JSON list of N, CA and C in Angstrom, two decimals:
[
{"chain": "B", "resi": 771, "resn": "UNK", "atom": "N", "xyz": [-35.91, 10.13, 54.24]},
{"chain": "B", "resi": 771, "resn": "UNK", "atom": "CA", "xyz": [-35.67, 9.35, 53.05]},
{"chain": "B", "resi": 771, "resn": "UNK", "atom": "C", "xyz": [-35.23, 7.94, 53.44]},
{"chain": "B", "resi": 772, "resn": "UNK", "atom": "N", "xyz": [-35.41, 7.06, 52.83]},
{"chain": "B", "resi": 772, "resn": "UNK", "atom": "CA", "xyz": [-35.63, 5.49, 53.14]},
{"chain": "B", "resi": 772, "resn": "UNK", "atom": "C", "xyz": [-34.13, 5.67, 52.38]},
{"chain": "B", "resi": 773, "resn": "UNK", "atom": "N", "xyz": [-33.42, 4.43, 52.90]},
{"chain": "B", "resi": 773, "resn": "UNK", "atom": "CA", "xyz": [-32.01, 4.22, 52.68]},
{"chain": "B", "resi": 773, "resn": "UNK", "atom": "C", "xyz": [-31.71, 2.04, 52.66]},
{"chain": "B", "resi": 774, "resn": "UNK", "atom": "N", "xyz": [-31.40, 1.77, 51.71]},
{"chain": "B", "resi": 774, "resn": "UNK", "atom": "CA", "xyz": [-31.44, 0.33, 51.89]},
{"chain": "B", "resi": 774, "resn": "UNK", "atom": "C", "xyz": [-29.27, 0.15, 52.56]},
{"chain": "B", "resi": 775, "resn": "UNK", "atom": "N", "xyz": [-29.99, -0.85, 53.61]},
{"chain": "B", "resi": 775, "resn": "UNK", "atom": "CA", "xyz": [-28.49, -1.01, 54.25]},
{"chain": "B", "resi": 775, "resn": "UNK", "atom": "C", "xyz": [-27.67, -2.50, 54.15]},
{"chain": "B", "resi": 776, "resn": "UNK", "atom": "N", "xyz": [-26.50, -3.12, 53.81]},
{"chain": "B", "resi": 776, "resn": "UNK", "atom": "CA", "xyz": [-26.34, -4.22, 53.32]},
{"chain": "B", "resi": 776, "resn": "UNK", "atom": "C", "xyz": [-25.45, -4.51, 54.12]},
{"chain": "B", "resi": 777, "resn": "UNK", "atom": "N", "xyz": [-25.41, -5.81, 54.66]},
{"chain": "B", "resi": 777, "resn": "UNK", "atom": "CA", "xyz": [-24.09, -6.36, 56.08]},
{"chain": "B", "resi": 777, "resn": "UNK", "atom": "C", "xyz": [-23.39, -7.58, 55.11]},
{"chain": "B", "resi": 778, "resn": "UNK", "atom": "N", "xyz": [-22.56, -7.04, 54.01]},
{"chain": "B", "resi": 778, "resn": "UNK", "atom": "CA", "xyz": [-22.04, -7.63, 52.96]},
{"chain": "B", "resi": 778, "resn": "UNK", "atom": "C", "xyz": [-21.09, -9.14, 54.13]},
{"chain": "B", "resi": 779, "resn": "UNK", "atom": "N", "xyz": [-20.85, -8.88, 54.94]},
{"chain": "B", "resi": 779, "resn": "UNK", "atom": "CA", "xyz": [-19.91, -9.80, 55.98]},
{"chain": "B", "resi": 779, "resn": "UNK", "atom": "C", "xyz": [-21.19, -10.87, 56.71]},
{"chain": "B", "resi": 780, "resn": "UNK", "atom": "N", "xyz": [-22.23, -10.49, 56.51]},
{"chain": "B", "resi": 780, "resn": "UNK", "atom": "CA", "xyz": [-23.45, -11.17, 57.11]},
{"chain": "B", "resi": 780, "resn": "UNK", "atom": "C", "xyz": [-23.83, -11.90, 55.58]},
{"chain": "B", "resi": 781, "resn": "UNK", "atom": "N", "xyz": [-23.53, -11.46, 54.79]},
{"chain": "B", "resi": 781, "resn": "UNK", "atom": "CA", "xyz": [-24.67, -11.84, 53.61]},
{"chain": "B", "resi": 781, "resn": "UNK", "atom": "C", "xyz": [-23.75, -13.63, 52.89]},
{"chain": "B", "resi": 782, "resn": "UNK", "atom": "N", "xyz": [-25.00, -14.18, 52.80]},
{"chain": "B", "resi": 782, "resn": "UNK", "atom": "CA", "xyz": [-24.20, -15.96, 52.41]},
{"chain": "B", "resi": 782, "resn": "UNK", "atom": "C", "xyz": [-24.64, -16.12, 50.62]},
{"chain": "B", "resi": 783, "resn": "UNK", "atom": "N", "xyz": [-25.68, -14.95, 50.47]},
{"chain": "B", "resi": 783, "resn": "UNK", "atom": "CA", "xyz": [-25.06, -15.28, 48.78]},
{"chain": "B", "resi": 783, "resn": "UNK", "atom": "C", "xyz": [-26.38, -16.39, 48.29]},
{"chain": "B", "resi": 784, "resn": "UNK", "atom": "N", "xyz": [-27.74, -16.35, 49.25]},
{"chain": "B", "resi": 784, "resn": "UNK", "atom": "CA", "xyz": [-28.86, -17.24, 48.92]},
{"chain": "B", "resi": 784, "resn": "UNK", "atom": "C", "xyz": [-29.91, -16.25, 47.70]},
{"chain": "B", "resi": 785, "resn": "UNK", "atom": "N", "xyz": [-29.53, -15.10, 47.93]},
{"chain": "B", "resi": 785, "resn": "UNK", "atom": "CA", "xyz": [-30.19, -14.30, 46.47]},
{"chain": "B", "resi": 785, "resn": "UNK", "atom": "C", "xyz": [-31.54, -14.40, 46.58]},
{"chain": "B", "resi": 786, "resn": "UNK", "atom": "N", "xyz": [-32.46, -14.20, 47.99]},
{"chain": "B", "resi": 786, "resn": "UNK", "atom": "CA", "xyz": [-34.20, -14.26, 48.18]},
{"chain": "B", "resi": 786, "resn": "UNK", "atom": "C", "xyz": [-34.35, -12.84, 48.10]},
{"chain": "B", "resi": 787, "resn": "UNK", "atom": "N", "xyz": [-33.30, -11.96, 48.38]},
{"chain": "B", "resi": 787, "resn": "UNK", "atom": "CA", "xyz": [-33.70, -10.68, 48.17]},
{"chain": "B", "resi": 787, "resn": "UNK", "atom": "C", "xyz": [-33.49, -10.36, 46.53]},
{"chain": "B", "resi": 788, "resn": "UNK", "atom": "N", "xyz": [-32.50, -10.52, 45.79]},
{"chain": "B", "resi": 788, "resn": "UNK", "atom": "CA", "xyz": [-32.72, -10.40, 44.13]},
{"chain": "B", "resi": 788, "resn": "UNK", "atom": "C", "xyz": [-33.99, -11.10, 43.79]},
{"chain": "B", "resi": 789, "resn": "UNK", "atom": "N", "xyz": [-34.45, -12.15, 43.92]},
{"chain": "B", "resi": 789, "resn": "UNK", "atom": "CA", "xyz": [-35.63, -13.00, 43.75]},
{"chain": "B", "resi": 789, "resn": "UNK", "atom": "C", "xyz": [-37.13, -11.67, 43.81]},
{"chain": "B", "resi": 790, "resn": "UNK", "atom": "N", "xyz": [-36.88, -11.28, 44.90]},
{"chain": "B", "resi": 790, "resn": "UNK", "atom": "CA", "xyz": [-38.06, -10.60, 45.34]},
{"chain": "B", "resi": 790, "resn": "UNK", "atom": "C", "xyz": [-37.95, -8.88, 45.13]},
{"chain": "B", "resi": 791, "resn": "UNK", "atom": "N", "xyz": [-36.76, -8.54, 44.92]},
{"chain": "B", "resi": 791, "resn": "UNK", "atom": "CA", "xyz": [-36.78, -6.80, 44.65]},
{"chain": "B", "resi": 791, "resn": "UNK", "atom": "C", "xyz": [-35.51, -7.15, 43.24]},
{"chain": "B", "resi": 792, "resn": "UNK", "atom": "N", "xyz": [-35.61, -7.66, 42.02]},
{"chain": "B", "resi": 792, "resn": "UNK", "atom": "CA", "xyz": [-34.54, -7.57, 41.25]},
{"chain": "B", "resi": 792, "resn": "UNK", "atom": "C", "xyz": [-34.02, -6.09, 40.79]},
{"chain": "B", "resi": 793, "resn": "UNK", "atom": "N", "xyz": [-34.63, -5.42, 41.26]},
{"chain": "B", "resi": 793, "resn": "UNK", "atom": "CA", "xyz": [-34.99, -3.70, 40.36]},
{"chain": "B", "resi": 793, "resn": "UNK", "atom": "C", "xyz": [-34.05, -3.34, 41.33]},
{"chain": "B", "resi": 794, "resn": "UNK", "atom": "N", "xyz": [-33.48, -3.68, 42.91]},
{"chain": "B", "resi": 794, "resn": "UNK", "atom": "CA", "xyz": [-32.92, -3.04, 44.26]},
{"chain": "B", "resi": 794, "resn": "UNK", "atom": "C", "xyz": [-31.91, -4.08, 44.51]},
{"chain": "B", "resi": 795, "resn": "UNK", "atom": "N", "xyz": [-31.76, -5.24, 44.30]},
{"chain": "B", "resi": 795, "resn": "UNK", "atom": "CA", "xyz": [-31.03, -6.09, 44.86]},
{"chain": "B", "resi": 795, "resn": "UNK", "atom": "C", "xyz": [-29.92, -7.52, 43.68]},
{"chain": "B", "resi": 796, "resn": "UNK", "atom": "N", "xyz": [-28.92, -7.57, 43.91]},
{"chain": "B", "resi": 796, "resn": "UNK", "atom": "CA", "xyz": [-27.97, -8.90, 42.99]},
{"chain": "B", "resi": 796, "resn": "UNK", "atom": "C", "xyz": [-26.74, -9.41, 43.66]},
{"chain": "B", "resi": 797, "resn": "UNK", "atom": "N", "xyz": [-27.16, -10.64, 43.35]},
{"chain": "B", "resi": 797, "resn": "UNK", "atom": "CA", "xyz": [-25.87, -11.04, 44.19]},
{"chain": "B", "resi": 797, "resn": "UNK", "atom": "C", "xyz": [-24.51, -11.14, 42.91]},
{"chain": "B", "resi": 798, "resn": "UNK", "atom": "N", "xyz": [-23.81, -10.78, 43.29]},
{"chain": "B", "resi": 798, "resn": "UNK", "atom": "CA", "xyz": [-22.54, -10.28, 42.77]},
{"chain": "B", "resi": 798, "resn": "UNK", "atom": "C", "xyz": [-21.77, -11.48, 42.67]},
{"chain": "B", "resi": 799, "resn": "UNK", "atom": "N", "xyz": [-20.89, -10.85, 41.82]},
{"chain": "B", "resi": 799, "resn": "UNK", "atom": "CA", "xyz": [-19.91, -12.33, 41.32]},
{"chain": "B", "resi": 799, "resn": "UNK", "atom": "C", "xyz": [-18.99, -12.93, 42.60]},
{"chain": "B", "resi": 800, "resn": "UNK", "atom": "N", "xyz": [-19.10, -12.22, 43.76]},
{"chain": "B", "resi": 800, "resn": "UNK", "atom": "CA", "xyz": [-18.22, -12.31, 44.64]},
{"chain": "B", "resi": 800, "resn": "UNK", "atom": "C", "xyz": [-19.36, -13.47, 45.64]},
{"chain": "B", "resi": 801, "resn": "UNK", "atom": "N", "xyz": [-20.17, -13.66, 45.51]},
{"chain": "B", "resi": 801, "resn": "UNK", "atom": "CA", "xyz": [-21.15, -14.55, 46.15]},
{"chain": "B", "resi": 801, "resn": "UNK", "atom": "C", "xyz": [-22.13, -13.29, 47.69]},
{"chain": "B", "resi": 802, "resn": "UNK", "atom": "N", "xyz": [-21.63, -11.80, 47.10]},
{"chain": "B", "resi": 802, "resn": "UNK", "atom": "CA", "xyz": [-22.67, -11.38, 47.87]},
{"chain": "B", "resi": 802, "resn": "UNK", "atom": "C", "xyz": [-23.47, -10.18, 47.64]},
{"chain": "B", "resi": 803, "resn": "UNK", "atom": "N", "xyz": [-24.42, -9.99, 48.09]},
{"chain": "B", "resi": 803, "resn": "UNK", "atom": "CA", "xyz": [-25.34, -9.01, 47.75]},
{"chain": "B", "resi": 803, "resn": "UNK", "atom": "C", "xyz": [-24.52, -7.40, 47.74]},
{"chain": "B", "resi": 804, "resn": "UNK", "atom": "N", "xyz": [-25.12, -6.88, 46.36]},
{"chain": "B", "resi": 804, "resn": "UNK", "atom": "CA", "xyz": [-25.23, -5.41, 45.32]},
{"chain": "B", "resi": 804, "resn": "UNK", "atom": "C", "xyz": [-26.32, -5.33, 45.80]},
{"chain": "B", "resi": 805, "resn": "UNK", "atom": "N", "xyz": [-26.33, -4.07, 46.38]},
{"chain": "B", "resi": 805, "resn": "UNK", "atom": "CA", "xyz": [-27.32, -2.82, 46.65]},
{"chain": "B", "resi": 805, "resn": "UNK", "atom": "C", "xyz": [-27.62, -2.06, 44.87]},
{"chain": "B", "resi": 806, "resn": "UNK", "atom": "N", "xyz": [-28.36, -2.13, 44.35]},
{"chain": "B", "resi": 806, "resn": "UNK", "atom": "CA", "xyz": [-28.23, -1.33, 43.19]},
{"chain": "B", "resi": 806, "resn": "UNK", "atom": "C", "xyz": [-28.66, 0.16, 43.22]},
{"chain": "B", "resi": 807, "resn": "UNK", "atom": "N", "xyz": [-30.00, 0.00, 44.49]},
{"chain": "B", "resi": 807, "resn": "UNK", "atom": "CA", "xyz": [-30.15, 1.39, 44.55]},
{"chain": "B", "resi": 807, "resn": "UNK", "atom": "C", "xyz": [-30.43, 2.44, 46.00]},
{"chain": "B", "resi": 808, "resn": "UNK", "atom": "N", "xyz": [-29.24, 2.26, 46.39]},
{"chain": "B", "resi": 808, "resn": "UNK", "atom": "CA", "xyz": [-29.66, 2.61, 47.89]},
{"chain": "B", "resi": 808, "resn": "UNK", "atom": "C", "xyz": [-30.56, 3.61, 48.57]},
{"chain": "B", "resi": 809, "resn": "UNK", "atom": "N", "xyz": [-30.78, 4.70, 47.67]},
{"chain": "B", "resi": 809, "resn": "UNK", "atom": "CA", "xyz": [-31.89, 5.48, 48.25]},
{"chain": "B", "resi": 809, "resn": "UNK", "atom": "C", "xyz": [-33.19, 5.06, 47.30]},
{"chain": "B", "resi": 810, "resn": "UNK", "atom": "N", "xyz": [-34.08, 4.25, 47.33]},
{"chain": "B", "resi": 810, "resn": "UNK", "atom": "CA", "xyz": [-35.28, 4.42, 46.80]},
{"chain": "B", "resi": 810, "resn": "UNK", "atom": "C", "xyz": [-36.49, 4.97, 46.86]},
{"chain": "B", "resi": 811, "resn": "UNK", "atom": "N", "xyz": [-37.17, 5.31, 45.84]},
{"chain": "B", "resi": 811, "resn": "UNK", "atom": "CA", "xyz": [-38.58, 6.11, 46.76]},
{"chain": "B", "resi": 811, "resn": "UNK", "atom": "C", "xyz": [-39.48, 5.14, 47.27]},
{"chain": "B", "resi": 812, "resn": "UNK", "atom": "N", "xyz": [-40.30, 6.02, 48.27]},
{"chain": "B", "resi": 812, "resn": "UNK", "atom": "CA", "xyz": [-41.37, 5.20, 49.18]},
{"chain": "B", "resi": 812, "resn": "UNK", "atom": "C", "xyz": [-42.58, 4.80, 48.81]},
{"chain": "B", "resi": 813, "resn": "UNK", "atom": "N", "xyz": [-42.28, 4.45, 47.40]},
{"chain": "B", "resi": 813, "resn": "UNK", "atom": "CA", "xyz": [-43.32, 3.53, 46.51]},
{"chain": "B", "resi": 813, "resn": "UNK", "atom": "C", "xyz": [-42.87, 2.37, 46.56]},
{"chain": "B", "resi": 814, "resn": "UNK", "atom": "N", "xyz": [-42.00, 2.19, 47.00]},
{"chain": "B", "resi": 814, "resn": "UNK", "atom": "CA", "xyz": [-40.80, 0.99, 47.19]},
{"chain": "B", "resi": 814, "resn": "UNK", "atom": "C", "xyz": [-40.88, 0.00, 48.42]},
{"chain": "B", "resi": 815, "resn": "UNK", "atom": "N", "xyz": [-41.52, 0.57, 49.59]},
{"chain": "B", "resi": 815, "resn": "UNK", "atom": "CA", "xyz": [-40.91, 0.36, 50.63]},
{"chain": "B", "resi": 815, "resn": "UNK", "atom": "C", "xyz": [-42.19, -1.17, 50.66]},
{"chain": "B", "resi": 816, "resn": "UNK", "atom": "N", "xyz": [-43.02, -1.27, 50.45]},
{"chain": "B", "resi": 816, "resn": "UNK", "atom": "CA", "xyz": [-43.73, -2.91, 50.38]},
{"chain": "B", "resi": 816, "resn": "UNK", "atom": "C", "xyz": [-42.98, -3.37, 49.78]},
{"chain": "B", "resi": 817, "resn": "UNK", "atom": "N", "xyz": [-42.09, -3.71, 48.97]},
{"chain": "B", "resi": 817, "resn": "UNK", "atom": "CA", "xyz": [-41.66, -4.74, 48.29]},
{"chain": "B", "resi": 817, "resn": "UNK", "atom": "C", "xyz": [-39.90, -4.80, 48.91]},
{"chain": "B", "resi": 818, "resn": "UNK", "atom": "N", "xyz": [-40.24, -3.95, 49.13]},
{"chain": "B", "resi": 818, "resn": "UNK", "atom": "CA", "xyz": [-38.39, -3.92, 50.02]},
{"chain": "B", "resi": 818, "resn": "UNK", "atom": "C", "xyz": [-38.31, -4.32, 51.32]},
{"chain": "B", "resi": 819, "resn": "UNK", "atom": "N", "xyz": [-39.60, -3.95, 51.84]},
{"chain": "B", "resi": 819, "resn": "UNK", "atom": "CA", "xyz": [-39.56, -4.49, 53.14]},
{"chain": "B", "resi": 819, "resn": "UNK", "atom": "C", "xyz": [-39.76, -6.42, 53.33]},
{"chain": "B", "resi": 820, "resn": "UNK", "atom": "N", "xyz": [-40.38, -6.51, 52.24]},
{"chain": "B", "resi": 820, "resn": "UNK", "atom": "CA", "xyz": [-40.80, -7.79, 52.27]},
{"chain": "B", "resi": 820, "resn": "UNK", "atom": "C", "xyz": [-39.16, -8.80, 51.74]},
{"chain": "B", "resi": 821, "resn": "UNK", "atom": "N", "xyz": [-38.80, -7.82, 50.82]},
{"chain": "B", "resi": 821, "resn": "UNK", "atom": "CA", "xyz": [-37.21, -8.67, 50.50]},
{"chain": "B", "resi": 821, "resn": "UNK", "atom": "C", "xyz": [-36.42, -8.95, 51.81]},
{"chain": "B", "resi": 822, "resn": "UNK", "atom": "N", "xyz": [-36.15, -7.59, 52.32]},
{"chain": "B", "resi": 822, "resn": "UNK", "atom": "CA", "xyz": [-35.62, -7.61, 53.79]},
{"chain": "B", "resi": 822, "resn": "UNK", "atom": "C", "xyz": [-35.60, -8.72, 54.49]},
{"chain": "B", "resi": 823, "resn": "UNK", "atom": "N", "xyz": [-37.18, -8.42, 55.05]},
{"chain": "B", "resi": 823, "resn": "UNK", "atom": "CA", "xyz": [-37.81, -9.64, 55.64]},
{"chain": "B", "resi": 823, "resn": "UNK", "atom": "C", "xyz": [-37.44, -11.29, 55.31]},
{"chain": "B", "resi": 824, "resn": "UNK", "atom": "N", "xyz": [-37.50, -11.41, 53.91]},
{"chain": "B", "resi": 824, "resn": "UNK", "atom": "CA", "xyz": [-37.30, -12.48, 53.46]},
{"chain": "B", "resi": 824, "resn": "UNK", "atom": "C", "xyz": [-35.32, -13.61, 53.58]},
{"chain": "B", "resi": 825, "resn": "UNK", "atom": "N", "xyz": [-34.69, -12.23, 54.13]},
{"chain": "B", "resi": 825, "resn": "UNK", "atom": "CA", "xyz": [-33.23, -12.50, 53.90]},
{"chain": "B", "resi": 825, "resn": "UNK", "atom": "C", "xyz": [-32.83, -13.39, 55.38]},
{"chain": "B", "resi": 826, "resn": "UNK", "atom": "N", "xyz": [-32.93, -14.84, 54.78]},
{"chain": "B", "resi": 826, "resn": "UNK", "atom": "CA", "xyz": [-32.59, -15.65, 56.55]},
{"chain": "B", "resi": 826, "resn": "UNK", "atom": "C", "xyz": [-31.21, -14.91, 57.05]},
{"chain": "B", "resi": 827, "resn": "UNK", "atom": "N", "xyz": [-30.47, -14.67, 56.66]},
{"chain": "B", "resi": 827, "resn": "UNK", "atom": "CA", "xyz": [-29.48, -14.28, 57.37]},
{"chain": "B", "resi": 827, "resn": "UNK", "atom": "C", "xyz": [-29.28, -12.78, 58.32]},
{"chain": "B", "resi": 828, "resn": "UNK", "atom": "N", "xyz": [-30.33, -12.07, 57.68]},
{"chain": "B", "resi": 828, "resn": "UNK", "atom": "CA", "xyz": [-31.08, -10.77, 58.49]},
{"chain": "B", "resi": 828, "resn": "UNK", "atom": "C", "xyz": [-29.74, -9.64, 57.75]},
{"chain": "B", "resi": 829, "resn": "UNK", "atom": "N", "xyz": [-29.43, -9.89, 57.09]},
{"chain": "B", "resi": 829, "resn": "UNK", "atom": "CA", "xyz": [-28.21, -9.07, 56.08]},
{"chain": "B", "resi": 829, "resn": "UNK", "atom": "C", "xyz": [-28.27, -7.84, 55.68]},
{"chain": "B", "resi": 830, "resn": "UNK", "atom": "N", "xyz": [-29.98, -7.63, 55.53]},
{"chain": "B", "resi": 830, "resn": "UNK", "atom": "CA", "xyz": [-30.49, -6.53, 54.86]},
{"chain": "B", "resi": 830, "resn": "UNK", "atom": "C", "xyz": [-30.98, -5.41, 56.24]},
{"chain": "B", "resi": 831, "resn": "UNK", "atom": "N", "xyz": [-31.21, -3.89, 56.05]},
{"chain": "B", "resi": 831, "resn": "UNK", "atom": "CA", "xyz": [-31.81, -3.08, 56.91]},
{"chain": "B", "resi": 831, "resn": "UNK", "atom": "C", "xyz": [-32.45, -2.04, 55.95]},
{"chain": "B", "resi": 832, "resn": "UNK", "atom": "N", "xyz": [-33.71, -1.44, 56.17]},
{"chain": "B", "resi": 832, "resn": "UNK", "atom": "CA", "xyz": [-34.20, -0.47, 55.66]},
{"chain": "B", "resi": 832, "resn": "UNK", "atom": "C", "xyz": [-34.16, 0.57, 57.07]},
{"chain": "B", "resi": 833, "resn": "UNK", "atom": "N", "xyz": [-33.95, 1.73, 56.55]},
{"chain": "B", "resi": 833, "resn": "UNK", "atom": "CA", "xyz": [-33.52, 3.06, 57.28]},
{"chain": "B", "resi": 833, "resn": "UNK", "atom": "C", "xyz": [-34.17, 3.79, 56.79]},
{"chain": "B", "resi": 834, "resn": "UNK", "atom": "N", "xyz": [-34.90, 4.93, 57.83]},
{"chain": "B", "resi": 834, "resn": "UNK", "atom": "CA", "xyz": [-35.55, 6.14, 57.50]},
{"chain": "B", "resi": 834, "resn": "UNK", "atom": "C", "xyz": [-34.56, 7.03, 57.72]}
]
């Protein structure tokens, strides 16, 4: 099962992953990224991987 992983101490609060997965990802009033749904199904995993990808700070991890 795919597991989304968040390095809340890594994360600066630029919100490319809400941008690109809003349904999985928000940056919080605290200036850092909400996981909204940490186990998602693997209908998911193109558009999550690509948020991931997209996070300059490398903040994000997808886990099998």
């Amino acid at each position: 099962m795919m597991k989304i992983e968040a390095d809340r101490a890594k994360c600066d609060g630029l919100g490319m992953c809400e941008a690109m997965a809003p349904d999985f990802f928000e940056v919080g009033d605290d200036g850092t990224v909400v996981v909204l749904d940490e186990q998602p199904g693997e209908e998911h995993r193109q558009d999550l991987s690509a948020a991931v990808d997209a996070c300059p700070v490398l903040a994000l991890k997808l886990r099998d």
